[in-house]
mmCIF file of C-alpha atoms in Angstrom:
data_model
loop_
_atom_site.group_PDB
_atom_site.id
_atom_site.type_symbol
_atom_site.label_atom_id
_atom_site.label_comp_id
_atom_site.label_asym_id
_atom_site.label_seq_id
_atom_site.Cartn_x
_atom_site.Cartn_y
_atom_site.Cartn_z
ATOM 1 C CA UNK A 1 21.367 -5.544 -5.721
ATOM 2 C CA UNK A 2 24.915 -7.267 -5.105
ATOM 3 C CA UNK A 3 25.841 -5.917 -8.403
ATOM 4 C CA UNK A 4 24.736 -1.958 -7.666
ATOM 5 C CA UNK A 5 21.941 -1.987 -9.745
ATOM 6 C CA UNK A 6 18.948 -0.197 -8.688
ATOM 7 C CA UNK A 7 15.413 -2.444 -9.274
ATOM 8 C CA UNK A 8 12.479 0.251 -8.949
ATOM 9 C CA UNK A 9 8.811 1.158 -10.565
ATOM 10 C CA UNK A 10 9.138 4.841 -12.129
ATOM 11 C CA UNK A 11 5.243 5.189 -11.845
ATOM 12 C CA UNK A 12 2.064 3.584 -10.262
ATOM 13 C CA UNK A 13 1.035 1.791 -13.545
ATOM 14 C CA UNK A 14 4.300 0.575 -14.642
ATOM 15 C CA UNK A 15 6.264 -2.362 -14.545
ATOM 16 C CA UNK A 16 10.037 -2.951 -13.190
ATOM 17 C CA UNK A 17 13.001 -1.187 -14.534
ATOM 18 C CA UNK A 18 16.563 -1.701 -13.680
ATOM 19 C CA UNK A 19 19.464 1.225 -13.251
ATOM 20 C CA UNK A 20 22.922 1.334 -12.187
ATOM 21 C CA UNK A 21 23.650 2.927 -9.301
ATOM 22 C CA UNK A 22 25.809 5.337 -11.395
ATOM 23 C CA UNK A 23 23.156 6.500 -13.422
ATOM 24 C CA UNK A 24 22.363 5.839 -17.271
ATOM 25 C CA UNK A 25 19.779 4.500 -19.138
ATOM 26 C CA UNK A 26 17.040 2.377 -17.350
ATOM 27 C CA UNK A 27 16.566 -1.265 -18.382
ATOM 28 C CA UNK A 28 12.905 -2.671 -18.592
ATOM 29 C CA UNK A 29 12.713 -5.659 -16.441
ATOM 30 C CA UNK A 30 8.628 -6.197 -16.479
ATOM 31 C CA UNK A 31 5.926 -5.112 -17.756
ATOM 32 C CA UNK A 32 1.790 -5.832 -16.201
ATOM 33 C CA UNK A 33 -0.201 -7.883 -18.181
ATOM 34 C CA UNK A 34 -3.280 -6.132 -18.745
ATOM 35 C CA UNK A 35 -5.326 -9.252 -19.906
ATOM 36 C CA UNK A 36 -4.605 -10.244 -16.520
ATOM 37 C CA UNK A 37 -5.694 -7.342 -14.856
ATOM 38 C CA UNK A 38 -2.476 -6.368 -13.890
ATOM 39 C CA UNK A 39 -2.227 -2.800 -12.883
ATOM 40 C CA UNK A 40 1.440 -2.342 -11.966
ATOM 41 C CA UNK A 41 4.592 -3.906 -10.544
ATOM 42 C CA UNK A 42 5.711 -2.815 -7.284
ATOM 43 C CA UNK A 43 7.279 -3.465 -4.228
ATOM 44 C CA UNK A 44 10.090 -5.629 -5.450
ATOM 45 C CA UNK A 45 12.951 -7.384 -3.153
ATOM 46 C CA UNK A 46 16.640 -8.731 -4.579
ATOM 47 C CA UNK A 47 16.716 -12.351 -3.500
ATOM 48 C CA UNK A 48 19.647 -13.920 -2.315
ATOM 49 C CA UNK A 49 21.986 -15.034 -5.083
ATOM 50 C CA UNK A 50 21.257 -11.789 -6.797
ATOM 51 C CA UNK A 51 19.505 -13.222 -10.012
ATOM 52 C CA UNK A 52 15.983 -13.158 -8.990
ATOM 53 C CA UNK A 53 13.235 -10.418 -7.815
ATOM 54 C CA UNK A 54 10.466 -10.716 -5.949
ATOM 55 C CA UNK A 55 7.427 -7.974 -6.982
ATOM 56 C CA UNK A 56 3.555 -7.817 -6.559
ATOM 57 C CA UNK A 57 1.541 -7.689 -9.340
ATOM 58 C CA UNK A 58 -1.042 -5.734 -8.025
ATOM 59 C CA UNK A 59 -4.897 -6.190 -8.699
ATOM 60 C CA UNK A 60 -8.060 -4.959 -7.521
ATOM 61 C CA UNK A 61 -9.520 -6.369 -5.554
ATOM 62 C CA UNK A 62 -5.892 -6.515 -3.694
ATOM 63 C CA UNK A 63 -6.543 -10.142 -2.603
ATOM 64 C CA UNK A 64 -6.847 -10.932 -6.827
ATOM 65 C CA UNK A 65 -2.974 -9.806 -7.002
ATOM 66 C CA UNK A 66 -0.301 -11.634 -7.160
ATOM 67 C CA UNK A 67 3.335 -12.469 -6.126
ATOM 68 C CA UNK A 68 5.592 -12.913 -9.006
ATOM 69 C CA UNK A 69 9.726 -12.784 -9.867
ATOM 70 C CA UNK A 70 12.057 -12.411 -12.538
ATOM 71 C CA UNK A 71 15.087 -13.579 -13.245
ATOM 72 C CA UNK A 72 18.064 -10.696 -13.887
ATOM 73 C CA UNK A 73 19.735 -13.337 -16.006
ATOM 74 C CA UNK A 74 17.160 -14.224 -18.531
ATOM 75 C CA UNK A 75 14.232 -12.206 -18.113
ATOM 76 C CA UNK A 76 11.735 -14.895 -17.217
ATOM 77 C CA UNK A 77 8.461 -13.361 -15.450
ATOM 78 C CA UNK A 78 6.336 -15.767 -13.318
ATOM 79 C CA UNK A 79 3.835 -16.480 -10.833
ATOM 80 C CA UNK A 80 5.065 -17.791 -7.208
ATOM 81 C CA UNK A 81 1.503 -16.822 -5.672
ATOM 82 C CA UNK A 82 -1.422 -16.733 -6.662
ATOM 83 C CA UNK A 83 -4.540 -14.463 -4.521
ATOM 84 C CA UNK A 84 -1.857 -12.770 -2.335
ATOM 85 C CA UNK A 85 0.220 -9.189 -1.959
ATOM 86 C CA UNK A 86 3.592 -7.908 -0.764
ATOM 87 C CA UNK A 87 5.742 -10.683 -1.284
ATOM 88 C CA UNK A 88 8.894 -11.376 1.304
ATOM 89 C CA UNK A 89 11.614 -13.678 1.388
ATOM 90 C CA UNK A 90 12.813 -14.405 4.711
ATOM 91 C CA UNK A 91 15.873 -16.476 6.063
ATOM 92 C CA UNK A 92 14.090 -19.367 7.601
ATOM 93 C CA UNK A 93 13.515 -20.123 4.218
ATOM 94 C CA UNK A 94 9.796 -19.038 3.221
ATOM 95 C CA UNK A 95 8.117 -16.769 1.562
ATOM 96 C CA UNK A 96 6.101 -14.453 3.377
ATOM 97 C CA UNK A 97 2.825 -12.892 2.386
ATOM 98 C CA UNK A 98 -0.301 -11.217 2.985
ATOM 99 C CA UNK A 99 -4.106 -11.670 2.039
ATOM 100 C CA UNK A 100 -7.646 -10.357 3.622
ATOM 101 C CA UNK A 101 -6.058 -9.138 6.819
ATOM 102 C CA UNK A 102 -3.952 -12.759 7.321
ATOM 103 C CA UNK A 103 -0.102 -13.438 7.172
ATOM 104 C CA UNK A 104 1.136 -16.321 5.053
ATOM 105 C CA UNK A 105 4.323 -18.120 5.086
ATOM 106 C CA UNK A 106 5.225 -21.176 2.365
ATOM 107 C CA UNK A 107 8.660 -22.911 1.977
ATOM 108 C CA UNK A 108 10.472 -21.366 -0.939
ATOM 109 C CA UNK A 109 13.561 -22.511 -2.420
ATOM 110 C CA UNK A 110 15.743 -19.162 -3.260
ATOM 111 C CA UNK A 111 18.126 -20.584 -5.644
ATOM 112 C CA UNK A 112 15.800 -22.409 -7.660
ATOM 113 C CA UNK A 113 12.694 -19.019 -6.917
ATOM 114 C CA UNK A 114 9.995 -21.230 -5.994
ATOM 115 C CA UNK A 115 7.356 -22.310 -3.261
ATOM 116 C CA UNK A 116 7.922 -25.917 -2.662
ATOM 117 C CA UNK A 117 4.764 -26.619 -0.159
ATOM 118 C CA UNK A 118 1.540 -25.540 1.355
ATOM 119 C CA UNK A 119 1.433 -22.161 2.681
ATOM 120 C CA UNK A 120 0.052 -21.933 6.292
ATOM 121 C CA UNK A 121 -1.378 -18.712 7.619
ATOM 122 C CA UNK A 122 1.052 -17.757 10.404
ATOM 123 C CA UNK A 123 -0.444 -14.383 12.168
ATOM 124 C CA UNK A 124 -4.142 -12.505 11.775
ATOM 125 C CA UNK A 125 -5.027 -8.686 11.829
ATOM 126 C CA UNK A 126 -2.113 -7.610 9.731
ATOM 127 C CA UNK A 127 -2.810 -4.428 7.990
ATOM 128 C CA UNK A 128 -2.720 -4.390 4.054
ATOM 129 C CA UNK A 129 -3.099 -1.838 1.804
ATOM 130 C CA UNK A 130 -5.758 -2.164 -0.443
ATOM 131 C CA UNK A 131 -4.671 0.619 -2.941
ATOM 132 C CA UNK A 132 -0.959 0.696 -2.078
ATOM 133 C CA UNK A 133 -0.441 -3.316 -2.519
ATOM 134 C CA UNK A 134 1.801 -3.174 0.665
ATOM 135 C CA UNK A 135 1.531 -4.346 4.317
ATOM 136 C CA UNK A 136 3.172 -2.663 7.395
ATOM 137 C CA UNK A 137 5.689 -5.423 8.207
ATOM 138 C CA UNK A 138 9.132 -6.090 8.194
ATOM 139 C CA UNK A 139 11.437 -8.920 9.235
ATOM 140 C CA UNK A 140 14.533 -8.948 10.957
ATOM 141 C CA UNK A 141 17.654 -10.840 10.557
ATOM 142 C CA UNK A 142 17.328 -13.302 14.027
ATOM 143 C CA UNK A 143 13.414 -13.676 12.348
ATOM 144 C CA UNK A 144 11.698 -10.857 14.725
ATOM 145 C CA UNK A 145 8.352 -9.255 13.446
ATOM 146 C CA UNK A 146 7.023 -5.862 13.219
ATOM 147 C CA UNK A 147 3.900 -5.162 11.814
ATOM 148 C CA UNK A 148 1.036 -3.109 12.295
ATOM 149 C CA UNK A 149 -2.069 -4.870 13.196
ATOM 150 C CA UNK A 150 -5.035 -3.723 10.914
ATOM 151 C CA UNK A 151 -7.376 -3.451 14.225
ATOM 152 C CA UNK A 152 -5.147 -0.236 15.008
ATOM 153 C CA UNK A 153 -4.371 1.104 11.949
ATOM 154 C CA UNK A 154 -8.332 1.207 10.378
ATOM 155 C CA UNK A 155 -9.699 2.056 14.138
ATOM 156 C CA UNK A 156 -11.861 5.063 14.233
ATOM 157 C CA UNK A 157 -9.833 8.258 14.799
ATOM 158 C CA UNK A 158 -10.879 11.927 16.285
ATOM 159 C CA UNK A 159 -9.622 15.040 14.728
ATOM 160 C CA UNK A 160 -8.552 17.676 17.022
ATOM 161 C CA UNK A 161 -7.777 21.218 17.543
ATOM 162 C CA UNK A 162 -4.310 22.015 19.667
ATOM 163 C CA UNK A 163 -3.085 25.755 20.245
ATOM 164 C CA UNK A 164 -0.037 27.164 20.462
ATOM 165 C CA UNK A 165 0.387 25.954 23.704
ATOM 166 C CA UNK A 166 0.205 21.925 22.606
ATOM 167 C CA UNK A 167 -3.551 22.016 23.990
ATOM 168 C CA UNK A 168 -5.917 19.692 21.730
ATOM 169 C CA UNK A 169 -9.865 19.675 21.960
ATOM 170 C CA UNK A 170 -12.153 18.457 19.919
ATOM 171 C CA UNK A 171 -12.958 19.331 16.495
ATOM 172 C CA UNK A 172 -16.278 17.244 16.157
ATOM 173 C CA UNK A 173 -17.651 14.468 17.843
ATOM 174 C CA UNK A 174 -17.582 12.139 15.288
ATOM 175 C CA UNK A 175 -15.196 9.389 14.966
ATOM 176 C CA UNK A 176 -14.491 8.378 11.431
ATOM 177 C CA UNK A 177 -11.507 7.168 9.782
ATOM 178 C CA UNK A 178 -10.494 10.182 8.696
ATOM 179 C CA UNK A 179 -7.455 10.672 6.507
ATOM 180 C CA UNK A 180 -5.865 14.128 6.475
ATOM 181 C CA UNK A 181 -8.166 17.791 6.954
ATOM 182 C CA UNK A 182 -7.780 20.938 5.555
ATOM 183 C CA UNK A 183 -9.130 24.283 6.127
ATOM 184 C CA UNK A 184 -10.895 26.325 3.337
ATOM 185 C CA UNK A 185 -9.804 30.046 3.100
ATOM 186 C CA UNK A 186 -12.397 31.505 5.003
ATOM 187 C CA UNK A 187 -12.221 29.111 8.014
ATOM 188 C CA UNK A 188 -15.764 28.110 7.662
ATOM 189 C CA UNK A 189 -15.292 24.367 6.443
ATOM 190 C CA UNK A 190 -13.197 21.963 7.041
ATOM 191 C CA UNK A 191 -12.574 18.931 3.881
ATOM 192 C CA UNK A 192 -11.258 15.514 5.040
ATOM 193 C CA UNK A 193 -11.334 12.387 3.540
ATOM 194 C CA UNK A 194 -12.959 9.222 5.209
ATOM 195 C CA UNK A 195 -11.840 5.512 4.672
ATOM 196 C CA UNK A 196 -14.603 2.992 4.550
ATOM 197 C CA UNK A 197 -15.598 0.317 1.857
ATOM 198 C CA UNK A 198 -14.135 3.024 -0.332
ATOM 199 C CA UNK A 199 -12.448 6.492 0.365
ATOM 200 C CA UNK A 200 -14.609 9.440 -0.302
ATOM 201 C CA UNK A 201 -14.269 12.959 0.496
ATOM 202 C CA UNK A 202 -16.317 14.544 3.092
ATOM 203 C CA UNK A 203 -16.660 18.341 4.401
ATOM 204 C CA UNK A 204 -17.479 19.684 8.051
ATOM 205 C CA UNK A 205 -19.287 22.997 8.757
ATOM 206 C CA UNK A 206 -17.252 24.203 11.729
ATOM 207 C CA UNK A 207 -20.240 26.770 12.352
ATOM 208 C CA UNK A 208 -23.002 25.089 12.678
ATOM 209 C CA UNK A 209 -20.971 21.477 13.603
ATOM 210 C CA UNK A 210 -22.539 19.219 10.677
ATOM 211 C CA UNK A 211 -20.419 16.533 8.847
ATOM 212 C CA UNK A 212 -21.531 15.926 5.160
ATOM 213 C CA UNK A 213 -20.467 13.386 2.655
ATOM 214 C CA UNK A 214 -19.240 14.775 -0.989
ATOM 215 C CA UNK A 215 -18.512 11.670 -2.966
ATOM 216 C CA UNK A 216 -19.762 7.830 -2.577
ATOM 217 C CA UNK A 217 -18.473 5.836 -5.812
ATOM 218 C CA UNK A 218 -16.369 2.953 -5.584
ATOM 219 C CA UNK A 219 -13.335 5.097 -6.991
ATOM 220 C CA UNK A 220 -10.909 6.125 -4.141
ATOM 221 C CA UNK A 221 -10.563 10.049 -3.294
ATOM 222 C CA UNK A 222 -8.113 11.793 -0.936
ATOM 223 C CA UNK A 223 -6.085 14.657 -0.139
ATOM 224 C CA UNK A 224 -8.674 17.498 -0.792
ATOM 225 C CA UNK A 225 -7.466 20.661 -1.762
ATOM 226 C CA UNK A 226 -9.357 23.841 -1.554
ATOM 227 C CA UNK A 227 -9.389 26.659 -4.443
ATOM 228 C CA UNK A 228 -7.801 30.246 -3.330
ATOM 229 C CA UNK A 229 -11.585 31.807 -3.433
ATOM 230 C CA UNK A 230 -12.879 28.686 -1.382
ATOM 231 C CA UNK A 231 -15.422 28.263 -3.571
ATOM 232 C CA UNK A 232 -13.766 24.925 -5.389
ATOM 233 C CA UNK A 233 -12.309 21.595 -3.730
#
């Protein structure tokens, strides 16, 4: 912020904290309400003026989460959006944010924090997290857009084998959107993780070429890990 003071979330069910950029004791700036269904603050953004701070108050399902602020100045928490994630304030004077795979943009008055019309949906297939809260998007200061469009970052995706020489075949022939591989001890198996309605973890007999499914519930796995003997993941 304008002052040097750092706003951050120290852990994944947390709320906002507040530090100075010369170290020292952290401040507590939020907390989630769990009656809510709140299961962490995150992503937060200094507005201009310095007083107030944007943050999603994440909830499953992500489109159930919410945009809120705070003020520096007297502590007050509350709702700007409701049903919407990863909050931005922009200089054309709206806030920007997403929901389902949709852009939104409403008229926001900085200095008083607050949406003062309708929101309008302003671009589709914008990719949004729905375990990280976040979208892949940032604006610049003449009002350019990057983003990553969901249709690219969910398409199906082939894992391959390159040699030394920068050669890449196949690994299988399936196309799945696989998230990260490794390779058990022995080099018979490969474990991957596969996005879908949920992530679940998956393993792929590089003998006799089979893919096979390990977990199915809704909870989210990744980043499989194999034991030193092979015989554990």
């Amino acid at each position: 912020g304008p002052d040097g003071r750092i706003v951050y979330a120290p852990i994944y069910s947390e709320g906002l904290f507040r530090i100075s950029e010369q170290g020292g004791a952290p401040q507590r700036l939020t907390a989630p309400d769990r009656d809510r269904g709140e299961l962490g603050h995150w992503w937060p953004q200094h507005l201009p003026g310095g007083d107030h701070v944007l943050y999603t108050a994440f909830c499953t399902p992500v489109d159930s989460s919410r945009v809120g602020v705070v003020s520096l100045s007297t502590g007050e928490v509350r709702d700007v959006v409701d049903g919407g994630f990863y909050g931005r304030y922009v200089r054309s004077g709206h806030l920007l944010y997403v929901k389902g795979d949709r852009l939104y943009a409403a008229p926001f008055d900085v200095g008083r924090a607050t949406v003062t019309g309708s929101a309008v949906a302003v671009l589709d297939d914008v990719f949004g997290s729905h375990t990280g809260g976040y979208s892949m998007l940032d604006v610049s200061v003449d009002g350019t857009l990057a983003y990553s469009p969901r249709s690219v970052v969910e398409a199906p995706r082939e894992l391959v084998w390159v040699d030394r020489q920068g050669l890449a075949r196949p690994a299988m022939d399936d196309r799945l959107r696989f998230n990260g591989a490794v390779v058990s001890p022995d080099g018979g198996l490969l474990a991957t993780s596969v996005v879908g309605d949920s992530q679940d973890l998956w393993t792929y007999s590089l003998e006799r070429g089979t893919l096979s499914r390990l977990t199915s519930a809704d909870r989210t796995e990744f980043s499989p890990l194999w034991s030193p003997d092979g015989q554990t993941l």
